[in-house]
Tab-separated table of C-alpha atoms in Angstrom:
chain	number	residue	atom	x	y	z
A	1	MET	CA	98.017	36.777	152.310
A	2	LYS	CA	94.436	37.772	151.944
A	3	LYS	CA	93.641	40.444	149.439
A	4	LEU	CA	92.301	43.631	151.047
A	5	ALA	CA	88.643	44.057	150.346
A	6	GLN	CA	87.819	45.948	147.202
A	7	PHE	CA	84.767	47.717	148.501
A	8	GLU	CA	85.080	50.638	150.870
A	9	PHE	CA	81.705	50.311	152.570
A	10	PRO	CA	79.514	47.290	153.309
A	11	PRO	CA	76.270	47.051	151.280
A	12	GLU	CA	74.095	48.439	154.098
A	13	LEU	CA	76.138	51.662	154.136
A	14	VAL	CA	76.165	52.218	150.372
A	15	PRO	CA	72.890	54.225	150.442
A	16	ASP	CA	74.388	56.475	153.135
A	17	PHE	CA	77.490	56.938	151.038
A	18	GLU	CA	75.434	57.827	147.955
A	19	LYS	CA	73.421	60.282	150.038
A	20	ALA	CA	76.593	61.857	151.397
A	21	LYS	CA	77.941	62.267	147.865
A	22	ARG	CA	74.702	63.919	146.753
A	23	LEU	CA	74.735	66.285	149.755
A	24	GLU	CA	78.339	67.217	149.061
A	25	TRP	CA	77.448	68.098	145.459
A	26	ILE	CA	74.660	70.309	146.783
A	27	THR	CA	77.138	71.813	149.256
A	28	ILE	CA	79.541	72.698	146.439
A	29	ALA	CA	76.813	74.341	144.341
A	30	TYR	CA	75.442	76.162	147.372
A	31	PHE	CA	78.771	77.603	148.532
A	32	ILE	CA	79.588	78.785	145.010
A	33	SER	CA	76.265	80.668	144.960
A	34	SER	CA	76.842	81.979	148.464
A	35	ALA	CA	80.369	83.177	147.668
A	36	LEU	CA	78.974	84.952	144.610
A	37	VAL	CA	76.195	86.680	146.561
A	38	ILE	CA	78.607	87.766	149.300
A	39	PHE	CA	81.084	89.015	146.712
A	40	LEU	CA	78.440	91.173	145.039
A	41	ALA	CA	77.445	92.765	148.358
A	42	MET	CA	80.985	92.964	149.766
A	43	GLY	CA	81.676	96.714	149.590
A	44	ASN	CA	84.677	97.430	151.803
A	45	SER	CA	83.539	95.655	154.919
A	46	GLN	CA	86.092	93.518	156.693
A	47	THR	CA	83.362	91.173	157.928
A	48	MET	CA	82.069	90.576	154.415
A	49	LYS	CA	85.596	89.887	153.224
A	50	THR	CA	85.985	87.308	155.993
A	51	ALA	CA	82.586	85.790	155.224
A	52	TRP	CA	83.603	85.525	151.565
A	53	TYR	CA	86.829	83.711	152.400
A	54	ASP	CA	84.841	81.533	154.750
A	55	ASP	CA	82.509	80.525	151.903
A	56	VAL	CA	85.283	79.892	149.399
A	57	LEU	CA	87.158	77.918	152.007
A	58	SER	CA	84.069	75.870	152.836
A	59	LEU	CA	84.390	74.458	149.320
A	60	THR	CA	87.584	72.578	150.206
A	61	PRO	CA	86.102	69.723	152.284
A	62	PRO	CA	83.305	68.822	149.819
A	63	ILE	CA	85.674	69.005	146.833
A	64	ALA	CA	88.263	66.921	148.689
A	65	PHE	CA	85.473	64.465	149.531
A	66	GLN	CA	84.338	64.163	145.903
A	67	VAL	CA	87.873	63.660	144.637
A	68	ALA	CA	88.739	61.153	147.358
A	69	SER	CA	85.527	59.166	146.903
A	70	ARG	CA	86.506	58.580	143.276
A	71	VAL	CA	89.809	57.090	144.392
A	72	PHE	CA	89.227	55.095	147.556
A	73	MET	CA	86.840	52.650	145.894
A	74	LYS	CA	89.615	51.328	143.653
A	75	ALA	CA	90.784	47.771	144.230
A	76	PRO	CA	94.287	47.135	145.561
A	77	ASN	CA	96.798	46.281	142.822
A	78	LYS	CA	100.466	45.494	142.458
A	79	GLN	CA	101.465	49.134	142.760
A	80	PHE	CA	99.132	49.839	145.698
A	81	PRO	CA	98.954	46.560	147.640
A	82	TYR	CA	97.221	48.257	150.597
A	83	GLY	CA	94.514	49.723	148.382
A	84	TYR	CA	93.615	53.387	148.100
A	85	HIS	CA	91.979	53.864	151.503
A	86	ARG	CA	94.448	56.446	152.742
A	87	VAL	CA	93.317	59.003	150.217
A	88	ALA	CA	90.552	59.744	152.749
A	89	ASN	CA	93.215	60.812	155.276
A	90	ILE	CA	94.838	62.999	152.656
A	91	ALA	CA	91.507	64.666	151.848
A	92	TYR	CA	91.027	65.296	155.557
A	93	LEU	CA	94.518	66.799	155.819
A	94	CYS	CA	93.881	69.095	152.829
A	95	SER	CA	90.662	70.428	154.373
A	96	ALA	CA	92.371	70.941	157.708
A	97	VAL	CA	95.352	72.799	156.245
A	98	ALA	CA	93.056	75.072	154.212
A	99	LEU	CA	90.934	75.790	157.267
A	100	PHE	CA	93.845	76.533	159.551
A	101	ALA	CA	95.901	78.635	157.132
A	102	LEU	CA	92.987	80.839	156.097
A	103	GLY	CA	91.843	81.240	159.677
A	104	ALA	CA	95.315	82.423	160.660
A	105	PHE	CA	95.432	84.856	157.725
A	106	LEU	CA	92.036	86.294	158.645
A	107	VAL	CA	92.984	86.772	162.302
A	108	ILE	CA	95.997	88.831	161.217
A	109	ASP	CA	94.016	90.760	158.602
A	110	SER	CA	91.177	91.703	160.972
A	111	THR	CA	93.594	92.604	163.761
A	112	LEU	CA	95.508	94.896	161.404
A	113	SER	CA	92.359	96.715	160.323
A	114	LEU	CA	91.429	97.181	163.994
A	115	VAL	CA	94.899	98.483	164.836
A	116	LYS	CA	94.927	100.817	161.839
A	117	THR	CA	91.467	102.036	162.962
A	118	GLU	CA	90.076	101.590	159.481
A	119	HIS	CA	86.519	102.878	159.412
A	120	PRO	CA	84.477	100.897	156.903
A	121	THR	CA	82.675	103.192	154.455
A	122	ILE	CA	79.364	101.686	153.403
A	123	GLY	CA	77.277	103.748	151.048
A	124	THR	CA	74.181	103.072	149.010
A	125	VAL	CA	73.271	100.918	146.032
A	126	ILE	CA	70.462	101.157	143.535
A	127	VAL	CA	68.261	98.069	143.459
A	128	GLY	CA	65.353	98.172	141.026
A	129	GLY	CA	65.310	101.982	141.011
A	130	HIS	CA	65.380	102.235	144.812
A	131	GLN	CA	68.355	103.597	146.642
A	132	ILE	CA	69.106	101.504	149.713
A	133	TRP	CA	71.929	101.254	152.210
A	134	LEU	CA	74.372	98.530	151.144
A	135	GLY	CA	74.439	97.250	154.749
A	136	TYR	CA	70.894	95.872	154.387
A	137	LEU	CA	71.957	93.998	151.251
A	138	MET	CA	74.950	92.616	153.142
A	139	ILE	CA	72.665	91.250	155.846
A	140	ALA	CA	70.462	89.592	153.208
A	141	ALA	CA	73.554	88.041	151.593
A	142	LEU	CA	74.724	86.788	154.987
A	143	LEU	CA	71.332	85.168	155.614
A	144	TRP	CA	71.760	83.226	152.360
A	145	SER	CA	75.248	82.185	153.412
A	146	THR	CA	74.022	81.000	156.833
A	147	ILE	CA	70.634	79.287	156.935
A	148	PRO	CA	71.009	76.653	154.158
A	149	SER	CA	74.484	75.871	155.466
A	150	VAL	CA	73.166	74.976	158.922
A	151	ILE	CA	70.537	72.676	157.384
A	152	LEU	CA	73.129	70.919	155.191
A	153	GLY	CA	75.444	70.477	158.167
A	154	ARG	CA	72.723	68.878	160.275
A	155	LYS	CA	71.918	66.433	157.461
A	156	LYS	CA	75.526	65.429	156.911
A	157	LEU	CA	76.530	64.833	160.551
A	158	PRO	CA	74.823	61.433	161.071
A	159	LEU	CA	76.062	60.183	157.679
A	160	ALA	CA	79.635	61.090	158.607
A	161	LYS	CA	79.339	59.080	161.823
A	162	HIS	CA	77.960	55.998	160.033
A	163	LEU	CA	80.605	56.119	157.330
A	164	HIS	CA	83.492	56.875	159.709
A	165	GLU	CA	84.312	59.785	157.409
A	166	LYS	CA	86.302	62.448	159.275
A	167	ASN	CA	86.555	64.868	156.380
A	168	LEU	CA	82.776	64.795	155.971
A	169	TYR	CA	82.345	65.160	159.720
A	170	THR	CA	84.562	68.253	159.886
A	171	ASP	CA	82.694	69.677	156.924
A	172	ALA	CA	79.288	69.004	158.476
A	173	ASP	CA	80.410	70.375	161.820
A	174	MET	CA	81.700	73.584	160.194
A	175	ASN	CA	78.467	74.027	158.249
A	176	LYS	CA	76.379	73.462	161.342
A	177	ALA	CA	78.433	76.017	163.251
A	178	ASP	CA	77.997	78.596	160.478
A	179	TRP	CA	75.077	80.243	162.271
A	180	MET	CA	77.504	81.592	164.871
A	181	SER	CA	79.755	83.310	162.366
A	182	GLY	CA	76.691	84.346	160.333
A	183	ILE	CA	75.093	86.120	163.274
A	184	ALA	CA	78.431	87.621	164.347
A	185	ALA	CA	78.825	89.007	160.834
A	186	MET	CA	75.278	90.429	160.760
A	187	LEU	CA	75.802	92.077	164.149
A	188	GLY	CA	79.042	93.518	162.783
A	189	ILE	CA	77.146	95.156	159.915
A	190	VAL	CA	74.383	96.419	162.211
A	191	GLY	CA	77.185	97.733	164.447
A	192	ILE	CA	78.593	99.810	161.586
A	193	GLY	CA	75.113	101.214	161.073
A	194	LEU	CA	75.008	102.230	164.721
A	195	GLY	CA	78.235	104.155	164.225
A	196	TRP	CA	80.583	101.629	165.814
A	197	TRP	CA	83.350	101.474	163.234
A	198	TRP	CA	85.152	98.723	165.180
A	199	ALA	CA	82.144	96.351	165.170
A	200	ASP	CA	82.963	95.187	161.659
A	201	SER	CA	86.559	94.175	162.317
A	202	ALA	CA	85.723	92.832	165.767
A	203	ALA	CA	83.089	90.524	164.264
A	204	ALA	CA	85.546	89.449	161.564
A	205	LEU	CA	88.155	88.704	164.221
A	206	LEU	CA	85.664	86.627	166.201
A	207	ILE	CA	84.780	84.573	163.125
A	208	SER	CA	88.405	84.005	162.208
A	209	VAL	CA	89.372	82.905	165.711
A	210	ASP	CA	86.612	80.302	165.408
A	211	ILE	CA	87.991	79.169	162.022
A	212	VAL	CA	91.505	78.851	163.479
A	213	HIS	CA	90.192	76.753	166.340
A	214	ASP	CA	88.347	74.354	163.992
A	215	GLY	CA	91.354	74.241	161.709
A	216	PHE	CA	93.820	73.462	164.456
A	217	THR	CA	91.711	70.640	165.919
A	218	SER	CA	91.279	69.041	162.485
A	219	LEU	CA	94.885	69.554	161.484
A	220	LYS	CA	96.090	67.839	164.643
A	221	GLN	CA	93.796	64.862	164.118
A	222	ALA	CA	94.623	64.550	160.400
A	223	VAL	CA	98.345	64.462	161.150
A	224	PHE	CA	97.839	61.981	163.992
A	225	ASP	CA	95.855	59.696	161.664
A	226	LEU	CA	98.651	59.744	159.109
A	227	MET	CA	101.088	58.932	161.925
A	228	ASP	CA	99.121	55.761	162.668
A	229	GLN	CA	97.610	56.824	165.959
A	230	ILE	CA	95.211	54.257	167.432
A	231	PRO	CA	91.726	54.435	165.873
A	232	LYS	CA	89.599	57.221	167.333
A	233	THR	CA	85.866	57.763	167.013
A	234	VAL	CA	84.798	60.352	164.442
A	235	ALA	CA	82.666	62.571	166.653
A	236	THR	CA	84.434	62.580	170.004
A	237	GLU	CA	88.042	61.647	169.131
A	238	GLN	CA	88.070	59.017	171.886
A	239	PRO	CA	89.776	55.594	171.475
A	240	ASP	CA	87.367	53.466	169.440
A	241	PRO	CA	85.451	50.919	171.628
A	242	LEU	CA	86.226	48.371	168.901
A	243	LEU	CA	89.766	48.156	170.308
A	244	GLU	CA	88.356	46.779	173.549
A	245	GLN	CA	86.287	44.229	171.599
A	246	VAL	CA	89.402	43.029	169.772
A	247	ARG	CA	91.215	42.666	173.076
A	248	GLU	CA	88.329	40.651	174.567
A	249	THR	CA	88.164	38.426	171.496
A	250	LEU	CA	91.877	37.621	171.689
A	251	ALA	CA	91.739	37.098	175.455
A	252	GLY	CA	88.786	34.738	175.070
A	253	GLN	CA	90.659	32.264	172.816
A	254	SER	CA	91.717	29.095	174.648
A	255	TRP	CA	94.720	28.564	172.332
A	256	VAL	CA	96.133	31.979	173.211
A	257	LYS	CA	98.499	32.120	176.177
A	258	ASP	CA	99.586	35.712	175.862
A	259	PHE	CA	99.109	38.403	173.253
A	260	SER	CA	99.551	41.994	172.244
A	261	PHE	CA	98.084	43.839	169.262
A	262	ARG	CA	98.117	47.179	167.517
A	263	MET	CA	95.688	48.842	165.157
A	264	ARG	CA	95.725	51.901	162.929
A	265	GLU	CA	93.313	53.875	160.827
A	266	CYS	CA	93.633	53.764	157.093
A	267	GLY	CA	90.957	56.092	155.772
A	268	HIS	CA	87.596	54.659	156.760
A	269	ILE	CA	88.969	51.246	157.674
A	270	TYR	CA	91.208	49.767	160.350
A	271	LEU	CA	94.200	47.507	159.844
A	272	GLY	CA	95.849	45.619	162.674
A	273	GLU	CA	98.342	43.028	163.775
A	274	GLY	CA	98.151	40.623	166.699
A	275	PHE	CA	101.218	38.960	168.212
A	276	VAL	CA	100.235	35.778	169.963
A	277	VAL	CA	102.123	33.361	172.199
A	278	PRO	CA	100.219	30.100	171.576
A	279	ALA	CA	99.301	27.830	174.497
A	280	GLN	CA	99.637	24.800	172.201
A	281	GLU	CA	100.959	24.326	168.692
A	282	GLU	CA	98.346	21.803	167.591
A	283	ASN	CA	96.077	23.153	164.779
A	284	LEU	CA	97.915	26.451	165.057
A	285	ILE	CA	97.255	27.547	161.480
A	286	GLN	CA	93.547	26.807	161.781
A	287	HIS	CA	93.308	28.679	165.096
A	288	ILE	CA	95.042	31.694	163.631
A	289	ALA	CA	92.760	31.767	160.609
A	290	ASN	CA	89.584	31.362	162.708
A	291	THR	CA	90.525	34.028	165.234
A	292	ALA	CA	91.514	36.511	162.528
A	293	GLN	CA	88.175	35.927	160.844
A	294	THR	CA	86.266	36.427	164.111
A	295	ILE	CA	88.001	39.747	164.643
A	296	GLU	CA	87.436	40.885	161.068
A	297	GLN	CA	83.742	40.122	161.511
A	298	LEU	CA	83.414	42.348	164.580
A	299	ASN	CA	82.811	45.370	162.377
A	300	TRP	CA	83.098	46.344	158.709
A	301	ARG	CA	85.790	48.826	159.606
A	302	ILE	CA	88.255	46.104	160.620
A	303	GLN	CA	89.239	44.972	157.155
A	304	GLU	CA	92.452	43.134	157.937
A	305	PHE	CA	93.792	41.641	161.129
A	306	VAL	CA	97.031	39.682	160.753
A	307	ILE	CA	97.930	37.273	163.540
A	308	THR	CA	101.570	36.306	163.974
A	309	PRO	CA	102.604	33.547	166.416
A	310	VAL	CA	105.645	34.536	168.485
A	311	PRO	CA	107.664	32.615	171.125
A	312	GLU	CA	107.408	35.455	173.655
A	313	LEU	CA	106.315	39.075	173.938
A	314	PRO	CA	108.642	41.966	174.700
A	315	ASP	CA	108.355	42.863	178.398
A	316	ASP	CA	106.471	46.121	178.029
A	317	GLU	CA	104.046	44.910	175.377
A	318	SER	CA	102.171	42.101	177.093
A	319	ALA	CA	98.505	42.852	177.267
B	1	MET	CA	77.672	66.431	174.748
B	2	PRO	CA	74.311	68.137	175.282
B	3	ASP	CA	72.965	69.991	172.298
B	4	CYS	CA	72.607	73.489	173.698
B	5	SER	CA	73.152	75.130	170.317
B	6	LEU	CA	69.411	75.454	169.732
B	7	SER	CA	68.791	77.694	172.745
B	8	LYS	CA	71.920	79.712	171.911
B	9	LEU	CA	70.626	79.999	168.378
B	10	SER	CA	67.251	81.361	169.418
B	11	ALA	CA	68.890	83.783	171.844
B	12	SER	CA	71.050	85.092	169.020
B	13	VAL	CA	68.088	85.406	166.698
B	14	VAL	CA	66.277	87.510	169.307
B	15	LEU	CA	69.376	89.682	169.677
B	16	LEU	CA	69.649	90.081	165.927
B	17	ALA	CA	65.973	90.887	165.526
B	18	TRP	CA	66.313	93.521	168.235
B	19	ALA	CA	69.344	94.998	166.476
B	20	LEU	CA	67.523	95.084	163.150
B	21	LEU	CA	64.509	96.717	164.745
B	22	LEU	CA	66.811	99.353	166.184
B	23	SER	CA	68.251	99.841	162.730
B	24	ALA	CA	64.819	100.660	161.357
B	25	CYS	CA	65.008	104.016	163.156
B	26	SER	CA	65.333	107.024	160.897
B	27	ASP	CA	68.963	107.909	161.523
B	28	PHE	CA	70.541	104.736	160.251
B	29	PRO	CA	73.347	104.279	159.426
B	30	LYS	CA	75.084	106.629	161.865
B	31	ASP	CA	78.424	108.440	161.652
B	32	PRO	CA	81.108	107.301	164.109
B	33	ALA	CA	82.412	110.933	164.199
B	34	LYS	CA	79.036	112.713	163.740
B	35	THR	CA	80.026	114.540	160.526
B	36	LEU	CA	76.456	114.905	159.250
B	37	LYS	CA	75.205	116.377	162.552
B	38	LYS	CA	78.108	118.856	162.622
B	39	VAL	CA	77.492	119.958	159.037
B	40	GLU	CA	73.716	120.348	159.277
B	41	ASN	CA	72.898	124.017	160.026
B	42	GLY	CA	76.648	124.530	160.308
B	43	THR	CA	79.631	124.588	157.993
B	44	LEU	CA	80.589	122.115	155.258
B	45	VAL	CA	84.362	122.269	154.777
B	46	VAL	CA	85.188	121.320	151.193
B	47	GLY	CA	88.670	120.755	149.824
B	48	TYR	CA	89.100	121.273	146.087
B	49	SER	CA	91.801	120.803	143.532
B	50	GLU	CA	91.481	122.260	140.060
B	51	ASN	CA	90.477	119.781	137.353
B	52	PRO	CA	88.376	121.403	134.588
B	53	PRO	CA	85.556	121.038	133.716
B	54	TRP	CA	84.787	119.312	137.061
B	55	VAL	CA	86.484	121.878	139.268
B	56	VAL	CA	87.481	125.261	137.821
B	57	GLN	CA	89.472	127.874	139.706
B	58	GLY	CA	87.364	130.970	140.314
B	59	SER	CA	87.406	134.023	142.488
B	60	PRO	CA	86.525	133.960	145.290
B	61	GLU	CA	84.996	130.482	144.877
B	62	PRO	CA	85.680	127.578	142.542
B	63	THR	CA	83.174	126.972	139.749
B	64	GLY	CA	82.408	123.995	137.543
B	65	ILE	CA	80.224	120.890	137.754
B	66	GLU	CA	81.308	119.660	141.163
B	67	PRO	CA	81.373	122.984	143.081
B	68	ALA	CA	77.844	123.644	141.782
B	69	LEU	CA	76.713	120.257	143.080
B	70	VAL	CA	78.399	120.840	146.444
B	71	LYS	CA	76.703	124.227	146.836
B	72	ALA	CA	73.298	122.696	146.108
B	73	PHE	CA	74.011	119.848	148.520
B	74	ALA	CA	75.027	122.280	151.276
B	75	GLN	CA	71.738	124.113	150.742
B	76	THR	CA	69.760	120.944	151.444
B	77	LEU	CA	71.646	120.694	154.764
B	78	HIS	CA	71.216	124.437	155.483
B	79	ALA	CA	74.991	124.579	155.680
B	80	ARG	CA	77.453	127.270	154.667
B	81	VAL	CA	80.364	126.096	152.461
B	82	GLN	CA	83.930	126.837	153.455
B	83	TRP	CA	86.362	126.246	150.566
B	84	ARG	CA	89.960	125.071	150.892
B	85	LYS	CA	92.258	124.874	147.918
B	86	GLY	CA	95.017	122.270	147.789
B	87	THR	CA	96.673	119.502	145.833
B	88	GLU	CA	95.166	116.024	145.846
B	89	GLN	CA	98.055	114.930	148.071
B	90	THR	CA	97.499	117.558	150.782
B	91	LEU	CA	93.713	117.294	150.546
B	92	PHE	CA	93.689	113.523	151.116
B	93	GLU	CA	95.927	114.111	154.135
B	94	ASP	CA	93.445	116.728	155.387
B	95	LEU	CA	90.602	114.287	154.823
B	96	GLU	CA	92.362	111.637	156.891
B	97	LYS	CA	92.909	114.169	159.685
B	98	ARG	CA	89.248	115.253	159.315
B	99	LYS	CA	90.219	118.874	158.606
B	100	ILE	CA	87.847	118.800	155.623
B	101	ASP	CA	84.513	116.977	155.261
B	102	LEU	CA	84.475	116.528	151.502
B	103	LEU	CA	87.011	116.481	148.691
B	104	ILE	CA	86.291	117.314	145.039
B	105	ALA	CA	88.902	117.132	142.304
B	106	GLY	CA	87.236	115.422	139.334
B	107	LEU	CA	88.089	112.112	140.997
B	108	THR	CA	87.168	108.808	139.349
B	109	ASP	CA	86.709	105.406	140.930
B	110	GLU	CA	90.096	104.434	139.466
B	111	SER	CA	91.790	107.046	141.633
B	112	PRO	CA	95.139	105.929	143.051
B	113	TRP	CA	93.933	107.355	146.392
B	114	LYS	CA	91.240	104.694	146.588
B	115	ASN	CA	93.136	102.656	149.166
B	116	GLU	CA	94.005	105.648	151.311
B	117	LYS	CA	92.059	106.462	154.448
B	118	ALA	CA	89.110	107.990	152.653
B	119	GLY	CA	85.592	107.024	151.683
B	120	PHE	CA	84.422	107.251	148.099
B	121	THR	CA	80.844	107.912	147.021
B	122	ARG	CA	79.164	105.714	144.447
B	123	PRO	CA	79.764	107.118	140.942
B	124	PHE	CA	77.382	109.984	140.171
B	125	VAL	CA	78.166	110.246	136.471
B	126	GLU	CA	79.967	108.287	133.789
B	127	HIS	CA	81.953	110.439	131.392
B	128	ARG	CA	84.183	108.986	128.655
B	129	LYS	CA	84.053	105.598	130.385
B	130	LYS	CA	85.331	107.098	133.648
B	131	LYS	CA	83.097	106.874	136.701
B	132	HIS	CA	83.231	110.095	138.679
B	133	VAL	CA	83.120	110.139	142.470
B	134	MET	CA	83.698	112.444	145.444
B	135	ALA	CA	85.796	111.585	148.489
B	136	THR	CA	84.562	111.809	152.068
B	137	ILE	CA	85.926	111.074	155.523
B	138	GLN	CA	86.346	107.332	155.866
B	139	GLY	CA	83.443	105.509	157.496
B	140	GLU	CA	81.137	108.524	158.005
B	141	ASN	CA	78.272	106.515	156.617
B	142	ALA	CA	75.342	108.797	157.461
B	143	PHE	CA	77.061	111.632	155.615
B	144	VAL	CA	77.982	109.385	152.680
B	145	VAL	CA	74.435	108.058	152.391
B	146	ARG	CA	72.946	111.595	152.482
B	147	LEU	CA	75.397	112.786	149.828
B	148	GLU	CA	74.768	109.765	147.609
B	149	GLU	CA	71.006	110.269	147.892
B	150	PHE	CA	71.447	113.860	146.770
B	151	LEU	CA	73.729	112.902	143.888
B	152	TYR	CA	71.372	110.130	142.747
B	153	GLN	CA	68.480	112.609	142.505
B	154	ARG	CA	70.624	114.881	140.339
B	155	GLU	CA	72.000	112.053	138.181
B	156	ALA	CA	69.941	112.873	135.080
B	157	ALA	CA	70.739	116.585	135.304
B	158	ILE	CA	74.463	115.947	135.770
B	159	ALA	CA	74.555	113.540	132.830
B	160	GLN	CA	72.947	116.198	130.634
B	161	ARG	CA	75.441	118.834	131.698
B	162	THR	CA	78.477	116.674	131.021
B	163	GLN	CA	77.340	115.667	127.558
B	164	PRO	CA	79.742	116.950	124.900
């Protein structure tokens, strides 16, 4: 048995990983500041309440990322023979659950305030001796909670793809999409100003439906990953093209008569098993070792591929 | 997947800019139920509940700090004041049903009615660590803003009057 690699990422991806960690620290600091600013300008607007939850909630993925990235680098040991890779899936699941649950809560909350025809009362505040309508301050706070977020999201997206980091990808995608909820929220506030009491709750509802949608998609994928679904690409959730490369590699071996294989995601990396009916038994051990190595060298993500020789394949499994 | 978010983004920014421009007009924010327009050159219906020295029972009108403020406020709107006496309970119900425009009862921002269907002004005076407010119809923001502007101008005078 070969020991699972101790490193999570190959050397060429370490700078990307460091950059991602730095960006996630910035994200944490930024969302704390944004939540604070929104809280101070909240008044009793439903939209602002939703935007505040949205900001607090946006802290989950980067915190989960920071915690997980402290753990998944650890080397496998006697207690954890498969290493600590799966903590990445758990981080992803945590983010997804937070996203989905809060989205659902906000949908209900905004709907209730629409049904109860609650008219948001927004008065004035004194800023530096000037009396201004709180709505203008809310719009300024929303700008701070929107623009930097979009920039951070755009910077994190390519890193997430390189690192095969789904939690980071979801986080980046949410940040990038923040401009939609930001503008919806600002229009909600302007709507109140125009005398449309429902604009506030309607905007909040729109934002929360978007959060539920993101949450559900992520939750589904996080659960599927933990159920050992075949590896999917980070961005498009399509079967990873690497699977086809593994199949071609196995099919191209002259010593292989028939084969089947399966692979699963374990955090950022893939683990797999191949069941091979050998054409000849001469040098079998050497063939197995060479082929496994070829497959493991296809990509850094395939960290272990175990080949088992079998006399025959079950009927429905032959490739 | 084509990246169409940029064009959507700019379209939204234009929409938002337009909305903000609109908001720069003089009558902003507006009242969903037009309270301010109805009161101006008309009648301001004020519910009051006795709570000396803020609201003192008088004949035929209440006196005290808050009734005096309300009368001065009504003058700025060229409105006549119509008084209605009640308990806090009945007055908050009237406010929800929009039978009165304004409620004075020596309320503070810790009022248990805070979560009822009513709007509260920003505190206009702090007295013995209690922040005093008035209650308005929920969400009538033009009216609330006008009232708060009036109260803010009088802040120094009110503070002087409430000093022990």
